[in-house]
Amino acid sequence: MGPLVPYIISNEFNLVIALIIGFFFGFVLEQAGFSSTKKLVGLFYGYDFTVLRVFFTAGVTAMVGVLLFYHYGILDISIIYINPTFLRSAIVGGAIMGLGFIMGGFCPGTSVCAAAIGKMDAMLFVLGSFIGVFAFAESYPLIKDFYLADAMDPVTMFEMLGMSRLAFAIVLTFVAVFAFVATWFVEMKVRKQPARVSKTRGLRYSVAALLPFVVIAIVAFLPGRQEIIQNKIAEAQRQKECVFYEISADELANEIIHNYYKINVIDVRTPAEYEQFHLPMAMNIPIDDITNRKWEMVFNQDVKTNIFYAGDSLSVRMACLKSRFVGDAKNLILTETAAEFKTMFYDLEQPDLATASKQEINEYNYRSNAIREMRQLVDALKNIGQPVVREVEVASGGC
Amino acid sequence: MNPYLAGFLLGLVLLGTIYITGRGLGASGAIKSGVIATVESVAPQHADKGLFYVEQAEEHQGRPLNNWLVFEVLGVVIGAFFSGVWANRVGLKFEKGPKATNWARVIGALAGGTLFGYGSQLARGCTSGSALSGMAVMSFGGIITMFAIFGSAYAFAYFFRKLWLK
């Protein structure tokens, strides 16, 4: 699941990726004609709307793509960078940039492109940007309060408007398509050309304009990753085709005592239930959280065996099945529930020696030993991550 | 290239960037890194005192140029040059509006760059980093900045028409 940095691609290699991405960024900008200042400012005088077309098409493409990736669980959008909002500085800064745009005829990205192919005016613009950033750095102490005013965190547009993510995507795509059509008429008028297109061209553009809506419809109506997993689990249960390898509580106790470093004991109940009681050495991964990418390293490895347990036999099977969609670690499920484990070990009662069978007494001896050893183990490993603290004795002297 | 096709490709580049790195594209951030690196090497005492440099130094850990956007913009230079060679557009050229004098264009480009540089720092991003990438992730601030940039450019366009129009 994306983003690939830093788990799959390291932060160092990310800089190489930056170079490659920059290559394509620069290539497309230059191909779009953004290395010409006349083309850029054409937007503001109505004779060339290339900037608007490229810009909005790119924005809508990426936005719809992000939605699609999110829907199919390819991209975790809860951790991607969303620009923080500082309302006043965003508006004033934007207004200053707009003035700079119309005076200089470039924006930073396009000026770099134009300078790269030898446009001297663009080189001056880049030089100017350095001066501008330097001026900002020097005046920063004076305007810091303004710079930090109205902090709103990384808030999104659809949250501000109180609509759903999808509704906003539809609105923005509509606005973009409307703008494309309207500006085309304006452009034709300014250029004094008849506003007509051939039938095939018109058809092609219509299909292209429909595409983002189709993708949004897919996201809205077709099942996403979570639903697909749920459906597959339900299907597997209906067909009874899945095999679960079980481990009994006594065996698990033995594993915990002797092989705790080879197993992950996973509690799939809610954090509240986990707090109340959990097995020794258990970690808490609630069943809804299993597909969260932060647990990927638990479910996708071939070193440790995962042993699941829950409050009932159905949800432990659900959890075990679900984890198979994340990775291919070896999975076992505990036959007993959490409560049964508690009765068997923690609330262990001594059987009446006179009437109890030999098996019962053996069981009791085994379990009482096991719980003692498990308690010792938990106690011994409690501080495993902590550094050893040594008391520093201050030398005392004098008389 | 057809602008819609170019936009689609640019969108794919942006989407790929978000998928791989979790962040968007940018440009002005690299200029910021350049300024910081210059000030730190030319006037280290000044960089030690200035609030902006001190705050930034905490982020870049002594290596201002070891920055994602710096490498990205290096890539932009290479990519744009490659595209220019391909389309046979490379060559020293001074572009200006038909009626503008050379001096007007020089001053305009310098002043425009300065304003854009200043504004991009104030708004925490330029057309790429704030407006375009912000739109892709539906950031409120990014979209507000986008409207501010284009709105302001339209508002001032009339006053600078002699720079650009016939």
Short mmCIF file of C-alpha atoms in Angstrom, two decimals, chain B:
data_model
loop_
_atom_site.label_atom_id
_atom_site.label_comp_id
_atom_site.label_asym_id
_atom_site.label_seq_id
_atom_site.Cartn_x
_atom_site.Cartn_y
_atom_site.Cartn_z
CA MET B 1 1.16 18.85 -27.55
CA ASN B 2 -2.57 18.93 -27.02
CA PRO B 3 -3.07 20.80 -23.73
CA TYR B 4 -5.54 18.25 -22.37
CA LEU B 5 -3.14 15.42 -23.12
CA ALA B 6 -0.32 17.39 -21.49
CA GLY B 7 -2.57 18.01 -18.49
CA PHE B 8 -3.47 14.34 -18.28
CA LEU B 9 0.21 13.37 -18.36
CA LEU B 10 1.04 16.01 -15.77
CA GLY B 11 -1.77 14.64 -13.63
CA LEU B 12 -0.30 11.15 -13.92
CA VAL B 13 3.12 12.49 -12.89
CA LEU B 14 1.50 14.14 -9.88
CA LEU B 15 -0.49 11.02 -9.02
CA GLY B 16 2.65 8.91 -9.27
CA THR B 17 4.45 11.36 -7.01
CA ILE B 18 1.72 11.16 -4.40
CA TYR B 19 1.64 7.36 -4.63
CA ILE B 20 5.39 6.93 -4.33
CA THR B 21 6.31 9.67 -1.89
CA GLY B 22 3.06 10.72 -0.22
CA ARG B 23 3.69 14.34 -1.16
CA GLY B 24 3.02 16.52 -4.18
CA LEU B 25 5.17 18.37 -6.67
CA GLY B 26 6.83 21.71 -5.98
CA ALA B 27 9.22 24.32 -7.21
CA SER B 28 9.60 27.29 -4.89
CA GLY B 29 10.80 25.08 -2.03
CA ALA B 30 13.97 24.35 -3.99
CA ILE B 31 14.61 28.08 -4.34
CA LYS B 32 14.17 28.43 -0.61
CA SER B 33 16.76 25.70 -0.04
CA GLY B 34 19.07 27.49 -2.47
CA VAL B 35 18.71 30.78 -0.61
CA ILE B 36 19.31 29.13 2.77
CA ALA B 37 22.38 27.27 1.49
CA THR B 38 23.76 30.48 -0.01
CA VAL B 39 23.24 32.55 3.12
CA GLU B 40 24.64 29.82 5.34
CA SER B 41 27.83 29.58 3.32
CA VAL B 42 28.28 33.27 2.46
CA ALA B 43 27.25 34.82 5.76
CA PRO B 44 27.21 32.09 8.43
CA GLN B 45 27.04 34.60 11.27
CA HIS B 46 23.94 36.14 9.77
CA ALA B 47 22.37 32.70 9.37
CA ASP B 48 23.01 31.98 13.03
CA LYS B 49 21.06 35.06 14.08
CA GLY B 50 18.22 35.32 11.56
CA LEU B 51 15.02 33.77 12.90
CA PHE B 52 14.06 32.28 9.52
CA TYR B 53 17.42 30.55 9.03
CA VAL B 54 17.46 29.26 12.60
CA GLU B 55 13.97 27.78 12.22
CA GLN B 56 14.83 26.25 8.86
CA ALA B 57 18.14 24.89 10.15
CA GLU B 58 16.20 22.72 12.59
CA GLU B 59 14.44 21.10 9.67
CA HIS B 60 17.28 20.55 7.25
CA GLN B 61 19.81 19.40 9.89
CA GLY B 62 22.77 21.24 8.41
CA ARG B 63 22.24 20.01 4.87
CA PRO B 64 19.83 22.43 3.19
CA LEU B 65 20.45 21.08 -0.30
CA ASN B 66 19.79 17.49 0.72
CA ASN B 67 16.14 18.13 0.01
CA TRP B 68 13.52 16.36 -2.07
CA LEU B 69 12.50 19.49 -3.96
CA VAL B 70 16.08 20.43 -4.81
CA PHE B 71 16.53 17.11 -6.57
CA GLU B 72 13.12 17.36 -8.15
CA VAL B 73 13.92 20.78 -9.62
CA LEU B 74 17.26 19.49 -10.90
CA GLY B 75 15.18 16.85 -12.67
CA VAL B 76 12.89 19.58 -14.03
CA VAL B 77 15.89 21.35 -15.57
CA ILE B 78 17.06 18.13 -17.23
CA GLY B 79 13.58 17.12 -18.34
CA ALA B 80 12.72 20.52 -19.76
CA PHE B 81 16.06 20.71 -21.56
CA PHE B 82 15.51 17.23 -23.01
CA SER B 83 12.04 18.24 -24.17
CA GLY B 84 13.43 21.46 -25.66
CA VAL B 85 16.09 19.57 -27.59
CA TRP B 86 13.50 17.12 -28.80
CA ALA B 87 11.20 19.88 -30.04
CA ASN B 88 14.13 21.96 -31.30
CA ARG B 89 13.37 24.91 -29.04
CA VAL B 90 16.70 25.27 -27.25
CA GLY B 91 18.66 28.47 -27.72
CA LEU B 92 19.38 31.72 -25.98
CA LYS B 93 16.33 33.86 -26.47
CA PHE B 94 14.84 36.92 -24.86
CA GLU B 95 11.09 36.76 -25.04
CA LYS B 96 8.84 39.76 -24.52
CA GLY B 97 5.53 41.20 -25.60
CA PRO B 98 5.47 42.89 -29.03
CA LYS B 99 5.24 46.41 -27.61
CA ALA B 100 7.37 46.00 -24.52
CA THR B 101 10.86 47.51 -24.43
CA ASN B 102 13.78 45.35 -23.38
CA TRP B 103 14.18 47.27 -20.17
CA ALA B 104 10.52 46.92 -19.28
CA ARG B 105 10.79 43.15 -19.74
CA VAL B 106 14.00 42.93 -17.69
CA ILE B 107 12.47 44.88 -14.82
CA GLY B 108 9.16 43.05 -15.15
CA ALA B 109 10.81 39.62 -15.03
CA LEU B 110 13.00 40.54 -12.07
CA ALA B 111 10.18 42.21 -10.13
CA GLY B 112 7.74 39.43 -11.01
CA GLY B 113 10.20 36.80 -9.85
CA THR B 114 10.81 38.70 -6.63
CA LEU B 115 7.11 39.01 -5.90
CA PHE B 116 6.48 35.38 -6.75
CA GLY B 117 9.37 34.31 -4.55
CA TYR B 118 8.09 36.38 -1.66
CA GLY B 119 4.46 35.33 -2.08
CA SER B 120 5.32 31.66 -2.39
CA GLN B 121 7.03 31.72 0.99
CA LEU B 122 4.15 33.58 2.59
CA ALA B 123 1.57 31.18 1.16
CA ARG B 124 3.75 28.09 1.81
CA GLY B 125 3.91 27.07 -1.82
CA CYS B 126 3.61 28.28 -5.39
CA THR B 127 1.44 27.22 -8.31
CA SER B 128 2.95 23.72 -8.23
CA GLY B 129 3.31 23.00 -4.54
CA SER B 130 0.25 24.77 -3.24
CA ALA B 131 -2.28 25.21 -6.04
CA LEU B 132 -1.77 22.09 -8.20
CA SER B 133 -0.74 19.59 -5.53
CA GLY B 134 -3.25 21.13 -3.13
CA MET B 135 -6.03 20.56 -5.64
CA ALA B 136 -5.10 16.91 -6.07
CA VAL B 137 -5.51 16.25 -2.35
CA MET B 138 -8.40 18.76 -2.04
CA SER B 139 -6.51 20.92 0.44
CA PHE B 140 -8.51 23.97 1.50
CA GLY B 141 -5.43 26.17 1.76
CA GLY B 142 -4.11 25.01 -1.59
CA ILE B 143 -7.33 25.75 -3.41
CA ILE B 144 -7.68 29.15 -1.70
CA THR B 145 -4.12 30.01 -2.78
CA MET B 146 -4.95 28.92 -6.32
CA PHE B 147 -7.93 31.27 -6.47
CA ALA B 148 -5.85 34.06 -4.95
CA ILE B 149 -3.07 33.63 -7.54
CA PHE B 150 -5.30 33.53 -10.59
CA GLY B 151 -7.77 36.08 -9.24
CA SER B 152 -5.04 38.57 -8.51
CA ALA B 153 -3.35 38.00 -11.87
CA TYR B 154 -6.66 38.73 -13.62
CA ALA B 155 -7.21 41.80 -11.46
CA PHE B 156 -3.82 43.27 -12.32
CA ALA B 157 -3.76 42.11 -15.95
CA TYR B 158 -5.24 45.37 -17.22
CA PHE B 159 -2.42 47.46 -15.74
CA PHE B 160 0.32 45.44 -17.38
CA ARG B 161 -1.32 44.97 -20.78
CA LYS B 162 1.38 47.01 -22.52
CA LEU B 163 3.93 44.44 -21.43
CA TRP B 164 2.15 41.69 -23.31
CA LEU B 165 -0.43 42.84 -25.85
CA LYS B 166 -0.10 44.30 -29.32
#
